[in-house]
């Protein structure tokens, strides 16, 4: 099984199991990570905003125009910001590192 590392708002790193086919948002919820996801992954908000570690950003599929539109609503946007609901775990993403922004 793949793993993902969440860097929480206080800097704590939590490595958790990441079942293939689940989104970063779903994995966060299954592991008690404080990532809101108000629209439950329907790409209608930006509350699952995460910052992808730069070493991993190029390994992700590019964001869609709809995701970019929603990211425009996110606080603390960074160059590697993505929506957790749009990152789906694959074997190639084993070890993915994402940071929760300080504000959401």
PDB file of N, CA and C in Angstrom, residues 6-71:
ATOM      1  N   UNK A   6       1.515  13.956   5.482  1.00  0.00           N
ATOM      2  CA  UNK A   6       0.834  15.231   5.693  1.00  0.00           C
ATOM      3  C   UNK A   6       1.680  16.050   6.650  1.00  0.00           C
ATOM      4  N   UNK A   7       1.979  17.291   6.284  1.00  0.00           N
ATOM      5  CA  UNK A   7       2.642  18.209   7.199  1.00  0.00           C
ATOM      6  C   UNK A   7       1.534  19.119   7.721  1.00  0.00           C
ATOM      7  N   UNK A   8       1.214  18.929   8.988  1.00  0.00           N
ATOM      8  CA  UNK A   8       0.090  19.667   9.572  1.00  0.00           C
ATOM      9  C   UNK A   8       0.451  21.128   9.807  1.00  0.00           C
ATOM     10  N   UNK A   9      -0.539  21.914  10.154  1.00  0.00           N
ATOM     11  CA  UNK A   9      -0.357  23.364  10.303  1.00  0.00           C
ATOM     12  C   UNK A   9       0.718  23.733  11.323  1.00  0.00           C
ATOM     13  N   UNK A  10       0.918  22.889  12.318  1.00  0.00           N
ATOM     14  CA  UNK A  10       1.929  23.173  13.343  1.00  0.00           C
ATOM     15  C   UNK A  10       3.306  22.602  12.971  1.00  0.00           C
ATOM     16  N   UNK A  11       3.418  22.025  11.763  1.00  0.00           N
ATOM     17  CA  UNK A  11       4.683  21.471  11.297  1.00  0.00           C
ATOM     18  C   UNK A  11       4.865  19.991  11.566  1.00  0.00           C
ATOM     19  N   UNK A  12       3.944  19.385  12.301  1.00  0.00           N
ATOM     20  CA  UNK A  12       4.018  17.955  12.590  1.00  0.00           C
ATOM     21  C   UNK A  12       3.847  17.154  11.303  1.00  0.00           C
ATOM     22  N   UNK A  13       4.735  16.191  11.094  1.00  0.00           N
ATOM     23  CA  UNK A  13       4.658  15.316   9.925  1.00  0.00           C
ATOM     24  C   UNK A  13       3.957  14.014  10.322  1.00  0.00           C
ATOM     25  N   UNK A  14       2.923  13.651   9.557  1.00  0.00           N
ATOM     26  CA  UNK A  14       2.201  12.397   9.808  1.00  0.00           C
ATOM     27  C   UNK A  14       2.185  11.568   8.542  1.00  0.00           C
ATOM     28  N   UNK A  15       2.818  10.410   8.603  1.00  0.00           N
ATOM     29  CA  UNK A  15       2.789   9.488   7.478  1.00  0.00           C
ATOM     30  C   UNK A  15       1.662   8.503   7.704  1.00  0.00           C
ATOM     31  N   UNK A  16       0.801   8.360   6.706  1.00  0.00           N
ATOM     32  CA  UNK A  16      -0.353   7.470   6.818  1.00  0.00           C
ATOM     33  C   UNK A  16      -0.460   6.598   5.569  1.00  0.00           C
ATOM     34  N   UNK A  17      -1.155   5.483   5.714  1.00  0.00           N
ATOM     35  CA  UNK A  17      -1.432   4.614   4.574  1.00  0.00           C
ATOM     36  C   UNK A  17      -2.342   5.350   3.601  1.00  0.00           C
ATOM     37  N   UNK A  18      -2.070   5.167   2.318  1.00  0.00           N
ATOM     38  CA  UNK A  18      -2.824   5.871   1.284  1.00  0.00           C
ATOM     39  C   UNK A  18      -3.320   4.856   0.249  1.00  0.00           C
ATOM     40  N   UNK A  19      -4.519   4.320   0.445  1.00  0.00           N
ATOM     41  CA  UNK A  19      -5.042   3.346  -0.509  1.00  0.00           C
ATOM     42  C   UNK A  19      -5.110   3.928  -1.923  1.00  0.00           C
ATOM     43  N   UNK A  20      -4.656   3.140  -2.885  1.00  0.00           N
ATOM     44  CA  UNK A  20      -4.681   3.589  -4.274  1.00  0.00           C
ATOM     45  C   UNK A  20      -6.112   3.856  -4.705  1.00  0.00           C
ATOM     46  N   UNK A  21      -6.285   4.920  -5.479  1.00  0.00           N
ATOM     47  CA  UNK A  21      -7.610   5.270  -5.980  1.00  0.00           C
ATOM     48  C   UNK A  21      -8.368   6.250  -5.115  1.00  0.00           C
ATOM     49  N   UNK A  22      -7.895   6.495  -3.888  1.00  0.00           N
ATOM     50  CA  UNK A  22      -8.546   7.487  -3.026  1.00  0.00           C
ATOM     51  C   UNK A  22      -7.868   8.837  -3.216  1.00  0.00           C
ATOM     52  N   UNK A  23      -8.616   9.896  -2.993  1.00  0.00           N
ATOM     53  CA  UNK A  23      -8.046  11.239  -3.095  1.00  0.00           C
ATOM     54  C   UNK A  23      -7.329  11.610  -1.797  1.00  0.00           C
ATOM     55  N   UNK A  24      -6.482  12.599  -1.890  1.00  0.00           N
ATOM     56  CA  UNK A  24      -5.788  13.113  -0.704  1.00  0.00           C
ATOM     57  C   UNK A  24      -6.822  13.547   0.337  1.00  0.00           C
ATOM     58  N   UNK A  25      -7.901  14.149  -0.098  1.00  0.00           N
ATOM     59  CA  UNK A  25      -8.967  14.564   0.824  1.00  0.00           C
ATOM     60  C   UNK A  25      -9.561  13.358   1.549  1.00  0.00           C
ATOM     61  N   UNK A  26      -9.886  12.306   0.818  1.00  0.00           N
ATOM     62  CA  UNK A  26     -10.466  11.115   1.438  1.00  0.00           C
ATOM     63  C   UNK A  26      -9.492  10.476   2.423  1.00  0.00           C
ATOM     64  N   UNK A  27      -8.227  10.427   2.045  1.00  0.00           N
ATOM     65  CA  UNK A  27      -7.210   9.845   2.918  1.00  0.00           C
ATOM     66  C   UNK A  27      -7.073  10.671   4.197  1.00  0.00           C
ATOM     67  N   UNK A  28      -7.103  11.998   4.057  1.00  0.00           N
ATOM     68  CA  UNK A  28      -7.028  12.874   5.231  1.00  0.00           C
ATOM     69  C   UNK A  28      -8.185  12.580   6.174  1.00  0.00           C
ATOM     70  N   UNK A  29      -9.385  12.506   5.639  1.00  0.00           N
ATOM     71  CA  UNK A  29     -10.561  12.255   6.484  1.00  0.00           C
ATOM     72  C   UNK A  29     -10.479  10.904   7.179  1.00  0.00           C
ATOM     73  N   UNK A  30     -10.014   9.871   6.488  1.00  0.00           N
ATOM     74  CA  UNK A  30      -9.903   8.537   7.086  1.00  0.00           C
ATOM     75  C   UNK A  30      -8.876   8.488   8.215  1.00  0.00           C
ATOM     76  N   UNK A  31      -7.973   9.474   8.235  1.00  0.00           N
ATOM     77  CA  UNK A  31      -6.899   9.467   9.225  1.00  0.00           C
ATOM     78  C   UNK A  31      -6.962  10.626  10.206  1.00  0.00           C
ATOM     79  N   UNK A  32      -8.089  11.310  10.270  1.00  0.00           N
ATOM     80  CA  UNK A  32      -8.265  12.382  11.241  1.00  0.00           C
ATOM     81  C   UNK A  32      -7.394  13.603  10.991  1.00  0.00           C
ATOM     82  N   UNK A  33      -6.996  13.820   9.742  1.00  0.00           N
ATOM     83  CA  UNK A  33      -6.215  15.002   9.384  1.00  0.00           C
ATOM     84  C   UNK A  33      -7.191  16.162   9.192  1.00  0.00           C
ATOM     85  N   UNK A  34      -6.846  17.329   9.705  1.00  0.00           N
ATOM     86  CA  UNK A  34      -7.733  18.497   9.682  1.00  0.00           C
ATOM     87  C   UNK A  34      -7.741  19.179   8.304  1.00  0.00           C
ATOM     88  N   UNK A  35      -8.390  18.528   7.334  1.00  0.00           N
ATOM     89  CA  UNK A  35      -8.559  19.069   5.991  1.00  0.00           C
ATOM     90  C   UNK A  35     -10.051  19.080   5.724  1.00  0.00           C
ATOM     91  N   UNK A  36     -10.633  20.274   5.588  1.00  0.00           N
ATOM     92  CA  UNK A  36     -12.086  20.404   5.625  1.00  0.00           C
ATOM     93  C   UNK A  36     -12.826  19.687   4.499  1.00  0.00           C
ATOM     94  N   UNK A  37     -12.727  20.155   3.277  1.00  0.00           N
ATOM     95  CA  UNK A  37     -13.473  19.544   2.176  1.00  0.00           C
ATOM     96  C   UNK A  37     -14.962  19.775   2.285  1.00  0.00           C
ATOM     97  N   UNK A  38     -15.375  21.027   2.415  1.00  0.00           N
ATOM     98  CA  UNK A  38     -16.783  21.364   2.640  1.00  0.00           C
ATOM     99  C   UNK A  38     -17.716  20.842   1.548  1.00  0.00           C
ATOM    100  N   UNK A  39     -17.252  20.785   0.314  1.00  0.00           N
ATOM    101  CA  UNK A  39     -18.111  20.321  -0.786  1.00  0.00           C
ATOM    102  C   UNK A  39     -18.007  18.819  -0.994  1.00  0.00           C
ATOM    103  N   UNK A  40     -17.287  18.138  -0.105  1.00  0.00           N
ATOM    104  CA  UNK A  40     -17.118  16.685  -0.139  1.00  0.00           C
ATOM    105  C   UNK A  40     -16.486  16.192  -1.435  1.00  0.00           C
ATOM    106  N   UNK A  41     -15.589  16.997  -1.986  1.00  0.00           N
ATOM    107  CA  UNK A  41     -14.841  16.569  -3.160  1.00  0.00           C
ATOM    108  C   UNK A  41     -15.526  16.790  -4.484  1.00  0.00           C
ATOM    109  N   UNK A  42     -16.532  17.648  -4.530  1.00  0.00           N
ATOM    110  CA  UNK A  42     -17.262  17.869  -5.780  1.00  0.00           C
ATOM    111  C   UNK A  42     -16.706  19.041  -6.595  1.00  0.00           C
ATOM    112  N   UNK A  43     -15.541  19.544  -6.219  1.00  0.00           N
ATOM    113  CA  UNK A  43     -14.867  20.636  -6.918  1.00  0.00           C
ATOM    114  C   UNK A  43     -15.721  21.907  -6.944  1.00  0.00           C
ATOM    115  N   UNK A  44     -16.310  22.212  -5.778  1.00  0.00           N
ATOM    116  CA  UNK A  44     -17.162  23.385  -5.673  1.00  0.00           C
ATOM    117  C   UNK A  44     -16.682  24.350  -4.587  1.00  0.00           C
ATOM    118  N   UNK A  45     -15.493  24.103  -4.026  1.00  0.00           N
ATOM    119  CA  UNK A  45     -14.941  25.001  -3.017  1.00  0.00           C
ATOM    120  C   UNK A  45     -13.422  24.847  -3.020  1.00  0.00           C
ATOM    121  N   UNK A  46     -12.760  25.504  -2.109  1.00  0.00           N
ATOM    122  CA  UNK A  46     -11.298  25.398  -2.030  1.00  0.00           C
ATOM    123  C   UNK A  46     -10.845  25.026  -0.623  1.00  0.00           C
ATOM    124  N   UNK A  47     -11.735  24.425   0.158  1.00  0.00           N
ATOM    125  CA  UNK A  47     -11.402  24.142   1.559  1.00  0.00           C
ATOM    126  C   UNK A  47     -10.502  22.926   1.735  1.00  0.00           C
ATOM    127  N   UNK A  48     -10.207  22.211   0.662  1.00  0.00           N
ATOM    128  CA  UNK A  48      -9.257  21.091   0.755  1.00  0.00           C
ATOM    129  C   UNK A  48      -7.915  21.476   0.131  1.00  0.00           C
ATOM    130  N   UNK A  49      -7.652  22.775   0.116  1.00  0.00           N
ATOM    131  CA  UNK A  49      -6.398  23.306  -0.426  1.00  0.00           C
ATOM    132  C   UNK A  49      -5.211  22.727   0.335  1.00  0.00           C
ATOM    133  N   UNK A  50      -4.249  22.159  -0.413  1.00  0.00           N
ATOM    134  CA  UNK A  50      -2.990  21.680   0.148  1.00  0.00           C
ATOM    135  C   UNK A  50      -1.850  22.241  -0.687  1.00  0.00           C
ATOM    136  N   UNK A  51      -0.665  22.274  -0.101  1.00  0.00           N
ATOM    137  CA  UNK A  51       0.527  22.696  -0.827  1.00  0.00           C
ATOM    138  C   UNK A  51       1.385  21.453  -1.023  1.00  0.00           C
ATOM    139  N   UNK A  52       1.599  21.103  -2.265  1.00  0.00           N
ATOM    140  CA  UNK A  52       2.368  19.910  -2.600  1.00  0.00           C
ATOM    141  C   UNK A  52       3.855  20.238  -2.507  1.00  0.00           C
ATOM    142  N   UNK A  53       4.613  19.343  -1.881  1.00  0.00           N
ATOM    143  CA  UNK A  53       6.066  19.520  -1.817  1.00  0.00           C
ATOM    144  C   UNK A  53       6.582  19.681  -3.246  1.00  0.00           C
ATOM    145  N   UNK A  54       7.447  20.676  -3.490  1.00  0.00           N
ATOM    146  CA  UNK A  54       7.926  20.927  -4.853  1.00  0.00           C
ATOM    147  C   UNK A  54       8.519  19.700  -5.541  1.00  0.00           C
ATOM    148  N   UNK A  55       9.133  18.800  -4.801  1.00  0.00           N
ATOM    149  CA  UNK A  55       9.699  17.591  -5.407  1.00  0.00           C
ATOM    150  C   UNK A  55       8.622  16.687  -6.004  1.00  0.00           C
ATOM    151  N   UNK A  56       7.399  16.826  -5.545  1.00  0.00           N
ATOM    152  CA  UNK A  56       6.301  15.988  -6.017  1.00  0.00           C
ATOM    153  C   UNK A  56       5.398  16.684  -7.021  1.00  0.00           C
ATOM    154  N   UNK A  57       5.441  17.995  -7.071  1.00  0.00           N
ATOM    155  CA  UNK A  57       4.486  18.759  -7.884  1.00  0.00           C
ATOM    156  C   UNK A  57       4.493  18.338  -9.353  1.00  0.00           C
ATOM    157  N   UNK A  58       5.660  18.101  -9.914  1.00  0.00           N
ATOM    158  CA  UNK A  58       5.755  17.734 -11.332  1.00  0.00           C
ATOM    159  C   UNK A  58       5.243  16.322 -11.617  1.00  0.00           C
ATOM    160  N   UNK A  59       5.093  15.505 -10.594  1.00  0.00           N
ATOM    161  CA  UNK A  59       4.628  14.135 -10.779  1.00  0.00           C
ATOM    162  C   UNK A  59       3.103  14.049 -10.846  1.00  0.00           C
ATOM    163  N   UNK A  60       2.440  15.141 -10.510  1.00  0.00           N
ATOM    164  CA  UNK A  60       0.977  15.158 -10.531  1.00  0.00           C
ATOM    165  C   UNK A  60       0.478  15.513 -11.922  1.00  0.00           C
ATOM    166  N   UNK A  61      -0.730  15.052 -12.234  1.00  0.00           N
ATOM    167  CA  UNK A  61      -1.348  15.511 -13.476  1.00  0.00           C
ATOM    168  C   UNK A  61      -1.652  16.998 -13.307  1.00  0.00           C
ATOM    169  N   UNK A  62      -1.541  17.772 -14.372  1.00  0.00           N
ATOM    170  CA  UNK A  62      -1.803  19.213 -14.248  1.00  0.00           C
ATOM    171  C   UNK A  62      -3.233  19.481 -13.786  1.00  0.00           C
ATOM    172  N   UNK A  63      -3.434  20.585 -13.074  1.00  0.00           N
ATOM    173  CA  UNK A  63      -4.795  20.923 -12.635  1.00  0.00           C
ATOM    174  C   UNK A  63      -5.676  21.270 -13.831  1.00  0.00           C
ATOM    175  N   UNK A  64      -6.933  20.941 -13.711  1.00  0.00           N
ATOM    176  CA  UNK A  64      -7.899  21.321 -14.747  1.00  0.00           C
ATOM    177  C   UNK A  64      -8.218  22.806 -14.592  1.00  0.00           C
ATOM    178  N   UNK A  65      -8.863  23.357 -15.578  1.00  0.00           N
ATOM    179  CA  UNK A  65      -9.281  24.758 -15.505  1.00  0.00           C
ATOM    180  C   UNK A  65     -10.243  24.970 -14.334  1.00  0.00           C
ATOM    181  N   UNK A  66     -11.133  23.998 -14.100  1.00  0.00           N
ATOM    182  CA  UNK A  66     -12.075  24.106 -12.978  1.00  0.00           C
ATOM    183  C   UNK A  66     -11.328  24.132 -11.640  1.00  0.00           C
ATOM    184  N   UNK A  67     -10.297  23.285 -11.500  1.00  0.00           N
ATOM    185  CA  UNK A  67      -9.524  23.289 -10.265  1.00  0.00           C
ATOM    186  C   UNK A  67      -8.804  24.620 -10.098  1.00  0.00           C
ATOM    187  N   UNK A  68      -8.224  25.134 -11.166  1.00  0.00           N
ATOM    188  CA  UNK A  68      -7.541  26.427 -11.083  1.00  0.00           C
ATOM    189  C   UNK A  68      -8.504  27.539 -10.677  1.00  0.00           C
ATOM    190  N   UNK A  69      -9.731  27.491 -11.193  1.00  0.00           N
ATOM    191  CA  UNK A  69     -10.737  28.486 -10.820  1.00  0.00           C
ATOM    192  C   UNK A  69     -11.041  28.423  -9.324  1.00  0.00           C
ATOM    193  N   UNK A  70     -11.176  27.219  -8.782  1.00  0.00           N
ATOM    194  CA  UNK A  70     -11.447  27.064  -7.354  1.00  0.00           C
ATOM    195  C   UNK A  70     -10.234  27.480  -6.522  1.00  0.00           C
ATOM    196  N   UNK A  71      -9.038  27.177  -6.991  1.00  0.00           N
ATOM    197  CA  UNK A  71      -7.831  27.576  -6.258  1.00  0.00           C
ATOM    198  C   UNK A  71      -7.723  29.088  -6.130  1.00  0.00           C
TER     199      UNK A  71
END
